[in-house]
Amino acid sequence: MTQAITVENLTKSYGSGEDALAVLENLSFGVDDGEFVALLGPSGCGKTTILKLLAGIGNDYQGSIRVHDDPITGPSGDVAMVFQQYALLPWKTVVDNVALPLVLQGKEGTAARTAAVDWLTRVGLDGFEASYPEELSGGMKQRVGLARALAADPDVLLMDEPFGALDYQTKSELQTKLLELWETEAKTILYITHDLEEALYLADRVLLLSCRPTSITREIAVPFDRPRRSRRVEIEGSAEFQELKRILRSELGLST
C-alpha cells in the first residue's frame, strides 16, 4: 500500500547551544493511505510538534517529512489540522468559518458557502449556519472545526486531541461521527490522544512515544474488524480490548 505520510530520522530541538531542548530524536514512522493511526505518549513529549511539522508549520528540523512522497516545505492543501482549541474566527459565522479554506483555495464565494452548508449538515450542524462561535457549545465548535478541515478536501487529516476537553457523551458522539466520515471520505488520519480507549476504538495502529527526546517505543496493531461504530460496547467489553488497554497502560508507565 502507498504511504501517505513518511517521516524519517526527524530531529527537532528548541533553543541552541547549552540551552537547547531536544524534543524529537531520529523519529521514523509511516502512515499508509487511508489509515487511521493514533499517537500516545507522555505530556510534553512532542506529539503536537510532530503534527505541526507535518502541517508545514515551521521548518527548523533535521530529517525528512513527506506526504505522498512530496517533501513538506510549508502549509499544503493536501494536509489539514484540527486543533484541541477550536481555532475558529470569532467574528465570522459558522458557515463562513467552514467556507474560509475553500475561499483561500480560490473557490467563488457562493460556491464555497454552498459546500460549507453541505459539510455542516454532514457533521450535524444544519440550522446553525448563521451562528457565531461564541453561541456554540464546545462539542458544536469542534464539529465546525472538523467540517472546516474536511471541506478543504485534504488527503491527510492531523488531529491534536480534538475531543479531549469534551464531556463523555459528546466525546463518544463525535468519535462515532469521525469514524463515519473517515469511512466515507477515505482520509488518512494521524490522531493525538491521551485516552487509551479512544485510541483502541478509533485507530488501525497505535504508536507509543517515549519521553523527550521522543522516539517510538512500540507499535500496536488494533485487531478489531471495521466498521466498529455499531459494535462499540461489544468491542470495549471484550477481553482482547481490555488486554490491549492493559498493555498500553504498562508501556506508558501508568498504574494498573
Coordinates of N, CA and C in Angstrom, one line a residue:
M1 N 0.8 -1.2 0.0 CA 0.0 0.0 0.0 C 0.9 1.2 0.0
T2 N 0.4 2.3 -0.7 CA 1.2 3.5 -0.8 C 1.2 4.3 0.6
Q3 N 2.3 4.8 0.9 CA 2.4 5.6 2.2 C 1.9 7.0 1.9
A4 N 1.0 7.5 2.8 CA 0.6 8.9 2.7 C 1.5 9.8 3.5
I5 N 2.0 9.3 4.6 CA 3.0 10.1 5.4 C 4.2 9.2 5.6
T6 N 5.4 9.9 5.4 CA 6.7 9.2 5.6 C 7.5 10.2 6.4
V7 N 7.9 9.8 7.6 CA 8.8 10.5 8.5 C 10.1 9.7 8.7
E8 N 11.2 10.3 8.4 CA 12.5 9.6 8.5 C 13.5 10.4 9.3
N9 N 14.0 9.9 10.4 CA 15.1 10.5 11.2 C 14.8 11.9 11.6
L10 N 13.6 12.1 12.0 CA 13.1 13.5 12.3 C 13.7 13.9 13.7
T11 N 14.5 15.0 13.7 CA 15.1 15.5 14.9 C 14.7 17.0 15.0
K12 N 14.3 17.4 16.2 CA 13.9 18.8 16.4 C 14.3 19.2 17.8
S13 N 14.9 20.4 17.9 CA 15.3 21.0 19.2 C 14.7 22.4 19.3
Y14 N 14.5 22.9 20.5 CA 14.2 24.3 20.7 C 15.3 25.0 21.4
G15 N 15.7 26.1 20.9 CA 16.8 26.8 21.5 C 18.1 26.4 20.9
S16 N 19.2 26.8 21.4 CA 20.5 26.5 20.8 C 21.6 26.4 21.9
G17 N 22.7 25.8 21.5 CA 23.8 25.6 22.4 C 23.5 24.8 23.7
E18 N 24.0 25.3 24.8 CA 23.8 24.6 26.1 C 22.3 24.6 26.5
D19 N 21.6 25.6 26.0 CA 20.2 25.8 26.4 C 19.2 25.0 25.5
A20 N 19.7 24.3 24.5 CA 18.9 23.6 23.6 C 18.1 22.5 24.3
L21 N 16.8 22.4 23.9 CA 15.9 21.3 24.4 C 15.6 20.4 23.3
A22 N 16.2 19.2 23.4 CA 15.9 18.2 22.3 C 14.5 17.6 22.5
V23 N 13.7 17.7 21.5 CA 12.3 17.2 21.6 C 12.1 15.9 20.9
L24 N 12.5 15.9 19.6 CA 12.4 14.7 18.8 C 13.8 14.2 18.4
E25 N 14.1 12.9 18.4 CA 15.4 12.4 18.1 C 15.3 11.2 17.1
N26 N 15.7 11.4 15.9 CA 15.7 10.3 14.9 C 14.4 9.5 14.9
L27 N 13.3 10.3 14.8 CA 12.0 9.7 14.8 C 11.6 9.3 13.4
S28 N 11.2 8.0 13.2 CA 10.8 7.5 11.9 C 9.5 6.7 12.0
F29 N 8.6 7.0 11.1 CA 7.4 6.1 11.0 C 6.7 6.5 9.7
G30 N 5.7 5.6 9.3 CA 4.9 5.9 8.1 C 3.5 5.6 8.4
V31 N 2.6 6.2 7.6 CA 1.2 6.0 7.7 C 0.7 5.8 6.3
D32 N 0.0 4.6 6.1 CA -0.5 4.3 4.8 C -1.7 5.1 4.3
D33 N -1.9 5.2 3.0 CA -3.1 5.8 2.5 C -4.4 5.3 3.2
G34 N -5.2 6.2 3.7 CA -6.5 5.8 4.3 C -6.4 5.1 5.6
E35 N -5.2 5.1 6.2 CA -5.0 4.5 7.5 C -5.3 5.5 8.6
F36 N -5.8 5.0 9.8 CA -6.0 5.8 11.0 C -5.0 5.4 12.0
V37 N -4.1 6.3 12.4 CA -3.1 6.0 13.3 C -3.1 6.9 14.5
A38 N -3.1 6.4 15.7 CA -3.1 7.2 16.9 C -1.7 7.3 17.5
L39 N -1.4 8.5 18.1 CA -0.1 8.7 18.8 C -0.4 8.8 20.3
L40 N 0.2 8.0 21.1 CA 0.1 8.1 22.5 C 1.4 8.3 23.1
G41 N 1.5 9.2 24.1 CA 2.8 9.4 24.8 C 2.6 10.4 25.9
P42 N 3.6 10.6 26.8 CA 3.5 11.4 27.9 C 3.3 12.9 27.5
S43 N 2.7 13.7 28.4 CA 2.6 15.1 28.1 C 3.9 15.7 27.9
G44 N 4.0 16.6 26.9 CA 5.3 17.3 26.6 C 6.3 16.5 25.9
C45 N 5.9 15.4 25.3 CA 6.9 14.6 24.6 C 7.1 15.0 23.2
G46 N 6.3 15.9 22.7 CA 6.5 16.4 21.3 C 5.4 15.9 20.3
K47 N 4.3 15.4 20.8 CA 3.3 14.9 19.8 C 2.8 16.1 19.0
T48 N 2.5 17.2 19.6 CA 1.9 18.3 18.9 C 3.0 18.9 17.9
T49 N 4.2 18.9 18.3 CA 5.3 19.3 17.4 C 5.4 18.4 16.2
I50 N 5.2 17.1 16.3 CA 5.1 16.3 15.1 C 4.0 16.7 14.2
L51 N 2.8 17.0 14.7 CA 1.7 17.4 13.8 C 2.0 18.7 13.2
K52 N 2.5 19.7 13.9 CA 2.8 21.0 13.4 C 3.8 20.9 12.2
L53 N 4.9 20.1 12.4 CA 5.9 19.9 11.3 C 5.2 19.3 10.1
L54 N 4.4 18.3 10.3 CA 3.7 17.7 9.2 C 2.7 18.6 8.5
A55 N 2.2 19.6 9.2 CA 1.3 20.6 8.7 C 2.1 21.7 8.0
G56 N 3.4 21.7 8.0 CA 4.2 22.7 7.4 C 4.4 23.9 8.3
I57 N 4.1 23.8 9.6 CA 4.3 25.0 10.5 C 5.7 24.9 11.1
G58 N 6.6 25.6 10.5 CA 8.0 25.5 11.0 C 8.8 24.5 10.1
N59 N 10.0 24.9 9.8 CA 10.9 24.1 9.0 C 12.3 23.9 9.6
D60 N 12.4 24.3 10.9 CA 13.7 24.2 11.6 C 13.9 22.8 12.2
Y61 N 14.2 21.9 11.4 CA 14.4 20.5 11.9 C 15.4 19.7 11.0
Q62 N 15.8 18.6 11.5 CA 16.6 17.7 10.7 C 15.8 16.4 10.3
G63 N 16.1 15.8 9.2 CA 15.4 14.6 8.8 C 14.5 14.9 7.6
S64 N 13.6 14.0 7.4 CA 12.7 14.1 6.2 C 11.3 13.9 6.6
I65 N 10.4 14.8 6.0 CA 8.9 14.6 6.2 C 8.3 14.7 4.8
R66 N 7.6 13.7 4.4 CA 7.0 13.7 3.1 C 5.5 13.3 3.2
V67 N 4.7 13.9 2.3 CA 3.3 13.5 2.2 C 3.1 13.1 0.7
H68 N 2.8 11.8 0.5 CA 2.7 11.2 -0.8 C 4.0 11.5 -1.6
D69 N 5.1 11.3 -0.9 CA 6.5 11.4 -1.4 C 6.9 12.8 -1.7
D70 N 6.1 13.8 -1.5 CA 6.5 15.2 -1.7 C 7.0 15.8 -0.4
P71 N 8.2 16.4 -0.3 CA 8.7 17.0 0.9 C 7.7 18.1 1.4
I72 N 7.6 18.2 2.7 CA 6.8 19.2 3.3 C 7.7 20.4 3.5
T73 N 7.4 21.5 2.8 CA 8.2 22.7 3.0 C 7.4 23.9 3.5
G74 N 6.1 23.7 3.7 CA 5.2 24.7 4.2 C 3.8 24.2 4.2
P75 N 2.9 25.0 4.6 CA 1.5 24.6 4.6 C 1.0 24.2 3.2
S76 N 0.2 23.1 3.2 CA -0.2 22.5 1.9 C -1.7 22.2 1.9
G77 N -2.3 22.3 0.8 CA -3.7 21.9 0.7 C -3.9 20.4 0.8
D78 N -2.9 19.6 0.8 CA -3.0 18.2 1.0 C -3.2 17.8 2.5
V79 N -2.9 18.7 3.4 CA -2.9 18.5 4.8 C -3.8 19.5 5.5
A80 N -4.6 19.0 6.4 CA -5.4 19.9 7.3 C -5.3 19.5 8.7
M81 N -5.5 20.4 9.6 CA -5.3 20.1 11.0 C -6.5 20.5 11.8
V82 N -6.9 19.7 12.8 CA -8.0 20.0 13.7 C -7.3 20.1 15.1
F83 N -7.5 21.3 15.7 CA -6.8 21.5 17.0 C -7.7 21.2 18.2
Q84 N -7.0 21.0 19.4 CA -7.8 20.8 20.6 C -8.5 22.1 20.9
Q85 N -7.9 23.3 20.8 CA -8.5 24.5 21.0 C -9.1 24.9 19.6
Y86 N -10.3 25.3 19.6 CA -11.2 25.2 18.4 C -10.6 26.1 17.2
A87 N -9.9 27.1 17.4 CA -9.2 27.9 16.4 C -10.2 28.4 15.4
L88 N -11.4 28.8 15.8 CA -12.4 29.4 14.9 C -12.3 30.9 15.0
L89 N -12.6 31.6 13.9 CA -12.6 33.0 13.9 C -13.9 33.6 14.5
P90 N -13.8 34.3 15.6 CA -15.0 34.7 16.3 C -15.8 35.7 15.6
W91 N -15.3 36.4 14.7 CA -16.0 37.5 14.0 C -16.7 36.9 12.8
K92 N -16.5 35.7 12.4 CA -17.2 35.0 11.3 C -18.2 34.1 11.7
T93 N -19.3 34.0 10.9 CA -20.3 33.0 11.2 C -19.8 31.6 11.1
V94 N -20.6 30.6 11.5 CA -20.2 29.2 11.4 C -20.0 28.9 9.9
V95 N -20.9 29.3 9.0 CA -20.7 28.9 7.6 C -19.5 29.6 7.0
D96 N -19.2 30.8 7.4 CA -18.1 31.5 6.8 C -16.8 30.9 7.4
N97 N -16.8 30.4 8.6 CA -15.6 29.7 9.1 C -15.3 28.5 8.3
V98 N -16.3 27.7 8.0 CA -16.1 26.5 7.2 C -15.8 26.8 5.8
A99 N -16.3 27.9 5.2 CA -16.1 28.2 3.8 C -14.7 28.8 3.6
L100 N -14.0 29.3 4.7 CA -12.8 30.0 4.6 C -11.7 29.3 3.8
P101 N -11.4 28.0 4.1 CA -10.3 27.4 3.3 C -10.7 27.2 1.9
L102 N -11.9 27.1 1.5 CA -12.4 27.0 0.1 C -12.1 28.3 -0.6
V103 N -12.5 29.4 0.1 CA -12.2 30.7 -0.5 C -10.7 31.0 -0.7
L104 N -9.9 30.5 0.3 CA -8.5 30.7 0.2 C -7.9 29.8 -1.0
Q105 N -8.6 28.7 -1.3 CA -8.2 27.9 -2.4 C -8.6 28.5 -3.8
G106 N -9.4 29.6 -3.7 CA -9.8 30.3 -4.9 C -11.2 30.0 -5.4
K107 N -12.0 29.3 -4.5 CA -13.4 29.0 -4.9 C -14.2 30.2 -4.7
E108 N -15.1 30.4 -5.7 CA -16.1 31.5 -5.6 C -16.9 31.5 -4.4
G109 N -17.2 32.7 -3.8 CA -17.9 32.8 -2.5 C -19.1 32.0 -2.3
T110 N -20.0 32.1 -3.3 CA -21.3 31.4 -3.2 C -21.1 29.9 -3.2
A111 N -20.2 29.4 -4.1 CA -20.0 28.0 -4.2 C -19.3 27.5 -2.9
A112 N -18.4 28.3 -2.4 CA -17.8 28.0 -1.1 C -18.8 27.8 0.0
R113 N -19.7 28.8 0.1 CA -20.7 28.7 1.2 C -21.7 27.5 1.0
T114 N -22.0 27.2 -0.3 CA -22.9 26.1 -0.5 C -22.2 24.8 -0.1
A115 N -20.9 24.7 -0.4 CA -20.2 23.5 0.1 C -20.1 23.4 1.6
A116 N -19.9 24.6 2.2 CA -19.8 24.7 3.7 C -21.1 24.3 4.3
V117 N -22.2 24.7 3.7 CA -23.5 24.3 4.3 C -23.7 22.8 4.2
D118 N -23.2 22.2 3.1 CA -23.3 20.7 3.0 C -22.5 20.0 4.1
W119 N -21.3 20.5 4.3 CA -20.5 19.9 5.4 C -21.0 20.1 6.8
L120 N -21.6 21.2 7.0 CA -22.3 21.5 8.3 C -23.4 20.5 8.5
T121 N -24.1 20.2 7.5 CA -25.2 19.2 7.6 C -24.6 17.8 7.9
R122 N -23.5 17.5 7.3 CA -22.9 16.2 7.4 C -22.3 16.0 8.8
V123 N -22.0 17.1 9.5 CA -21.5 16.9 10.9 C -22.6 17.2 11.9
G124 N -23.8 17.4 11.4 CA -24.9 17.5 12.3 C -25.2 18.9 12.8
L125 N -24.8 19.9 12.1 CA -25.0 21.3 12.5 C -25.9 22.1 11.5
D126 N -26.7 21.4 10.8 CA -27.7 22.2 9.9 C -28.6 23.0 10.8
G127 N -28.8 24.2 10.4 CA -29.6 25.2 11.2 C -28.7 26.1 12.0
F128 N -27.4 25.9 12.1 CA -26.5 26.8 12.8 C -25.6 27.6 11.9
E129 N -25.9 27.7 10.6 CA -25.0 28.3 9.7 C -24.7 29.8 10.0
A130 N -25.8 30.5 10.5 CA -25.6 31.9 10.8 C -25.2 32.2 12.2
S131 N -24.9 31.2 13.0 CA -24.5 31.4 14.4 C -23.0 31.8 14.4
Y132 N -22.6 32.3 15.5 CA -21.2 32.7 15.8 C -20.6 31.7 16.8
P133 N -19.3 31.5 16.7 CA -18.6 30.6 17.6 C -19.0 30.7 19.1
E134 N -19.1 32.0 19.6 CA -19.4 32.2 21.0 C -20.8 31.7 21.4
E135 N -21.7 31.4 20.4 CA -23.0 30.9 20.7 C -23.1 29.4 20.7
L136 N -22.0 28.7 20.5 CA -21.9 27.3 20.4 C -21.3 26.6 21.6
S137 N -21.7 25.4 21.9 CA -21.1 24.6 22.9 C -19.7 24.1 22.4
G138 N -18.9 23.5 23.3 CA -17.6 23.0 22.9 C -17.7 21.9 21.8
G139 N -18.7 21.0 22.0 CA -18.8 20.0 21.0 C -19.2 20.5 19.7
M140 N -20.1 21.5 19.6 CA -20.5 22.1 18.4 C -19.3 22.8 17.7
K141 N -18.5 23.5 18.5 CA -17.4 24.2 17.9 C -16.4 23.2 17.3
Q142 N -16.3 22.0 17.9 CA -15.4 21.0 17.3 C -15.9 20.4 16.1
R143 N -17.3 20.3 16.0 CA -17.9 19.9 14.7 C -17.6 20.9 13.6
V144 N -17.6 22.2 14.0 CA -17.3 23.2 13.0 C -15.9 23.0 12.5
G145 N -15.0 22.8 13.5 CA -13.6 22.6 13.1 C -13.4 21.4 12.2
L146 N -14.1 20.3 12.5 CA -14.0 19.1 11.7 C -14.5 19.4 10.3
A147 N -15.7 20.1 10.2 CA -16.3 20.4 8.9 C -15.3 21.3 8.1
R148 N -14.7 22.3 8.7 CA -13.8 23.2 8.0 C -12.6 22.4 7.5
A149 N -12.0 21.5 8.3 CA -10.9 20.7 7.8 C -11.3 19.8 6.6
L150 N -12.4 19.2 6.7 CA -12.8 18.2 5.6 C -13.3 19.0 4.4
A151 N -13.8 20.2 4.6 CA -14.3 20.9 3.4 C -13.2 21.2 2.4
A152 N -12.0 21.4 3.0 CA -10.8 21.7 2.1 C -10.4 20.5 1.3
D153 N -11.0 19.3 1.6 CA -10.7 18.1 0.9 C -9.2 17.7 0.9
P154 N -8.6 17.7 2.1 CA -7.2 17.2 2.2 C -7.0 15.7 2.1
D155 N -5.9 15.3 1.7 CA -5.6 13.9 1.7 C -5.3 13.4 3.2
V156 N -4.7 14.3 4.0 CA -4.3 13.9 5.3 C -4.9 14.8 6.3
L157 N -5.5 14.2 7.4 CA -6.1 15.0 8.5 C -5.3 14.7 9.7
L158 N -4.7 15.8 10.3 CA -4.0 15.8 11.5 C -4.9 16.3 12.7
M159 N -5.0 15.5 13.7 CA -6.0 15.8 14.8 C -5.2 15.8 16.1
D160 N -5.2 17.0 16.8 CA -4.5 17.1 18.0 C -5.5 17.1 19.2
E161 N -5.7 16.0 19.8 CA -6.6 15.8 20.9 C -7.9 16.6 20.7
P162 N -8.6 16.4 19.6 CA -9.7 17.2 19.3 C -10.9 17.1 20.2
F163 N -11.0 16.0 20.9 CA -12.2 15.8 21.8 C -11.8 15.7 23.2
G164 N -10.6 16.1 23.5 CA -10.0 15.9 24.9 C -10.8 16.8 25.9
A165 N -11.3 17.9 25.6 CA -12.0 18.8 26.6 C -13.5 18.6 26.7
L166 N -14.0 17.6 26.0 CA -15.5 17.4 25.9 C -15.9 16.4 27.0
D167 N -17.2 16.5 27.3 CA -17.8 15.6 28.3 C -17.9 14.2 27.6
Y168 N -18.1 13.2 28.4 CA -18.1 11.8 27.9 C -19.1 11.6 26.8
Q169 N -20.3 12.0 26.9 CA -21.4 11.8 25.9 C -21.0 12.5 24.6
T170 N -20.7 13.7 24.7 CA -20.3 14.5 23.5 C -19.1 13.9 22.8
K171 N -18.1 13.5 23.6 CA -16.9 12.9 23.0 C -17.3 11.6 22.3
S172 N -18.1 10.8 22.9 CA -18.5 9.5 22.3 C -19.2 9.7 20.9
E173 N -20.1 10.7 20.9 CA -20.9 11.0 19.7 C -19.9 11.5 18.6
L174 N -19.0 12.4 19.0 CA -18.0 12.9 17.9 C -17.0 11.8 17.5
Q175 N -16.6 10.9 18.4 CA -15.8 9.8 17.9 C -16.5 9.0 16.9
T176 N -17.8 8.7 17.1 CA -18.6 7.9 16.2 C -18.8 8.7 14.9
K177 N -19.0 10.0 15.0 CA -19.2 10.8 13.8 C -17.9 10.8 13.0
L178 N -16.8 10.9 13.6 CA -15.5 10.9 13.0 C -15.3 9.6 12.2
L179 N -15.6 8.5 12.8 CA -15.4 7.2 12.1 C -16.3 7.1 10.9
E180 N -17.5 7.6 11.0 CA -18.4 7.6 9.9 C -17.9 8.4 8.7
L181 N -17.4 9.6 9.0 CA -16.8 10.5 8.0 C -15.5 9.9 7.4
W182 N -14.7 9.3 8.3 CA -13.5 8.7 7.8 C -13.8 7.5 6.9
E183 N -14.8 6.7 7.2 CA -15.1 5.6 6.4 C -15.6 6.0 5.0
T184 N -16.4 7.1 4.9 CA -16.9 7.6 3.6 C -15.9 8.4 2.8
E185 N -15.1 9.1 3.5 CA -14.1 10.1 2.8 C -12.8 9.4 2.5
A186 N -12.4 8.3 3.2 CA -11.2 7.6 3.0 C -10.0 8.5 3.2
K187 N -10.0 9.3 4.2 CA -8.8 10.2 4.5 C -7.8 9.4 5.3
T188 N -6.6 9.9 5.3 CA -5.5 9.4 6.2 C -5.5 10.3 7.4
I189 N -5.6 9.6 8.6 CA -5.7 10.4 9.9 C -4.5 10.0 10.8
L190 N -3.9 11.1 11.3 CA -2.9 10.9 12.4 C -3.5 11.7 13.6
Y191 N -3.7 11.0 14.7 CA -4.5 11.4 15.8 C -3.8 11.4 17.1
I192 N -3.7 12.5 17.8 CA -3.1 12.5 19.1 C -4.2 12.4 20.1
T193 N -3.9 11.5 21.1 CA -4.8 11.4 22.2 C -4.1 10.9 23.5
H194 N -4.7 11.2 24.6 CA -4.2 10.6 25.9 C -5.2 9.5 26.4
D195 N -6.2 9.3 25.6 CA -7.3 8.4 26.0 C -7.0 7.0 25.4
L196 N -6.7 6.0 26.2 CA -6.4 4.7 25.7 C -7.5 4.1 25.0
E197 N -8.7 4.2 25.6 CA -9.9 3.6 25.0 C -10.2 4.2 23.6
E198 N -10.0 5.5 23.6 CA -10.3 6.3 22.3 C -9.3 5.8 21.2
A199 N -8.0 5.6 21.6 CA -7.0 5.1 20.6 C -7.4 3.7 20.1
L200 N -7.8 2.9 21.0 CA -8.2 1.5 20.6 C -9.5 1.4 19.8
Y201 N -10.4 2.3 20.1 CA -11.7 2.3 19.4 C -11.5 2.9 18.0
L202 N -10.7 3.9 17.8 CA -10.7 4.7 16.5 C -9.6 4.1 15.6
A203 N -8.5 3.7 16.1 CA -7.3 3.6 15.2 C -7.1 2.2 14.6
D204 N -6.3 2.1 13.5 CA -5.8 0.9 13.0 C -4.5 0.5 13.7
R205 N -3.7 1.5 14.0 CA -2.5 1.2 14.8 C -2.3 2.3 15.8
V206 N -1.6 1.9 16.9 CA -1.2 2.9 17.9 C 0.3 2.9 18.0
L207 N 0.9 4.1 17.9 CA 2.3 4.3 18.1 C 2.5 4.9 19.5
L208 N 3.3 4.3 20.3 CA 3.7 4.7 21.6 C 5.0 5.5 21.6
L209 N 5.0 6.7 22.2 CA 6.1 7.6 22.2 C 6.7 7.6 23.5
S210 N 8.1 7.8 23.5 CA 8.8 7.9 24.8 C 8.8 9.4 25.3
C211 N 9.4 9.6 26.5 CA 9.6 11.0 27.0 C 10.7 11.6 26.1
R212 N 10.8 12.9 26.2 CA 11.8 13.6 25.4 C 13.2 13.1 25.7
P213 N 14.1 13.1 24.7 CA 13.8 13.3 23.3 C 13.0 12.1 22.7
T214 N 12.0 12.4 22.0 CA 11.0 11.4 21.7 C 11.4 10.4 20.6
S215 N 11.1 9.2 20.8 CA 11.2 8.1 19.8 C 10.0 7.2 20.0
I216 N 9.8 6.3 19.0 CA 8.7 5.4 19.1 C 9.2 4.1 19.9
T217 N 8.5 3.8 20.9 CA 8.9 2.7 21.8 C 8.2 1.4 21.4
R218 N 7.0 1.5 20.8 CA 6.3 0.3 20.5 C 5.1 0.7 19.5
E219 N 4.8 -0.2 18.6 CA 3.7 -0.1 17.7 C 2.7 -1.3 17.9
I220 N 1.4 -0.9 18.1 CA 0.4 -1.9 18.3 C -0.6 -1.9 17.2
A221 N -0.8 -3.0 16.6 CA -1.9 -3.1 15.6 C -3.2 -3.4 16.3
V222 N -4.2 -2.7 16.0 CA -5.5 -2.8 16.6 C -6.3 -3.9 15.8
P223 N -6.7 -5.0 16.4 CA -7.2 -6.1 15.6 C -8.7 -6.1 15.3
F224 N -9.4 -5.1 15.8 CA -10.9 -5.2 15.7 C -11.4 -4.8 14.3
D225 N -12.2 -5.7 13.7 CA -12.7 -5.5 12.4 C -13.5 -4.2 12.3
R226 N -13.6 -3.7 11.1 CA -14.4 -2.5 10.8 C -15.5 -2.9 9.9
P227 N -16.6 -2.2 9.9 CA -16.9 -1.0 10.8 C -17.1 -1.3 12.2
R228 N -16.7 -0.4 13.1 CA -16.8 -0.6 14.5 C -18.0 0.2 15.2
R229 N -18.6 1.1 14.5 CA -19.5 2.1 15.1 C -20.7 1.4 15.8
S230 N -21.2 0.3 15.2 CA -22.4 -0.3 15.8 C -22.0 -1.4 16.8
R231 N -20.7 -1.6 17.0 CA -20.2 -2.7 17.9 C -19.3 -2.1 19.1
R232 N -19.5 -0.9 19.4 CA -18.6 -0.3 20.4 C -18.6 -1.0 21.7
V233 N -19.8 -1.2 22.2 CA -20.0 -1.8 23.5 C -19.4 -3.2 23.5
E234 N -19.7 -4.0 22.4 CA -19.1 -5.3 22.3 C -17.6 -5.3 22.3
I235 N -17.0 -4.4 21.5 CA -15.6 -4.3 21.4 C -14.9 -3.9 22.7
E236 N -15.4 -2.9 23.3 CA -14.8 -2.4 24.5 C -15.0 -3.3 25.7
G237 N -16.0 -4.2 25.6 CA -16.2 -5.1 26.7 C -15.5 -6.4 26.5
S238 N -14.8 -6.6 25.4 CA -14.1 -7.8 25.1 C -12.8 -8.0 25.9
A239 N -12.4 -9.2 26.1 CA -11.2 -9.5 26.8 C -10.0 -9.0 26.1
E240 N -10.0 -9.0 24.7 CA -8.9 -8.6 23.9 C -8.7 -7.1 24.1
F241 N -9.8 -6.3 24.1 CA -9.7 -4.9 24.3 C -9.1 -4.6 25.6
Q242 N -9.6 -5.2 26.7 CA -9.1 -5.0 28.0 C -7.6 -5.3 28.1
E243 N -7.2 -6.4 27.4 CA -5.7 -6.8 27.5 C -4.9 -5.7 26.7
L244 N -5.4 -5.2 25.6 CA -4.6 -4.2 24.9 C -4.5 -2.9 25.7
K245 N -5.6 -2.6 26.4 CA -5.6 -1.4 27.3 C -4.6 -1.6 28.4
R246 N -4.5 -2.9 28.9 CA -3.5 -3.1 30.0 C -2.1 -3.0 29.5
I247 N -1.9 -3.5 28.2 CA -0.5 -3.3 27.6 C -0.2 -1.9 27.4
L248 N -1.1 -1.1 27.0 CA -0.8 0.3 26.8 C -0.5 1.0 28.1
R249 N -1.3 0.7 29.1 CA -1.0 1.3 30.4 C 0.4 0.9 30.9
S250 N 0.7 -0.3 30.7 CA 2.1 -0.8 31.2 C 3.2 -0.1 30.4
E251 N 3.0 0.0 29.1 CA 4.0 0.6 28.3 C 4.2 2.1 28.6
L252 N 3.1 2.8 29.0 CA 3.2 4.2 29.3 C 3.5 4.4 30.8
G253 N 3.7 3.4 31.5 CA 4.1 3.5 32.9 C 3.0 4.0 33.8
L254 N 1.7 3.7 33.4 CA 0.6 4.1 34.2 C 0.2 3.0 35.2
S255 N -0.4 3.3 36.3 CA -0.8 2.3 37.3 C -1.9 1.5 36.7
T256 N -1.9 0.2 37.0 CA -3.0 -0.7 36.5 C -4.1 -0.8 37.5

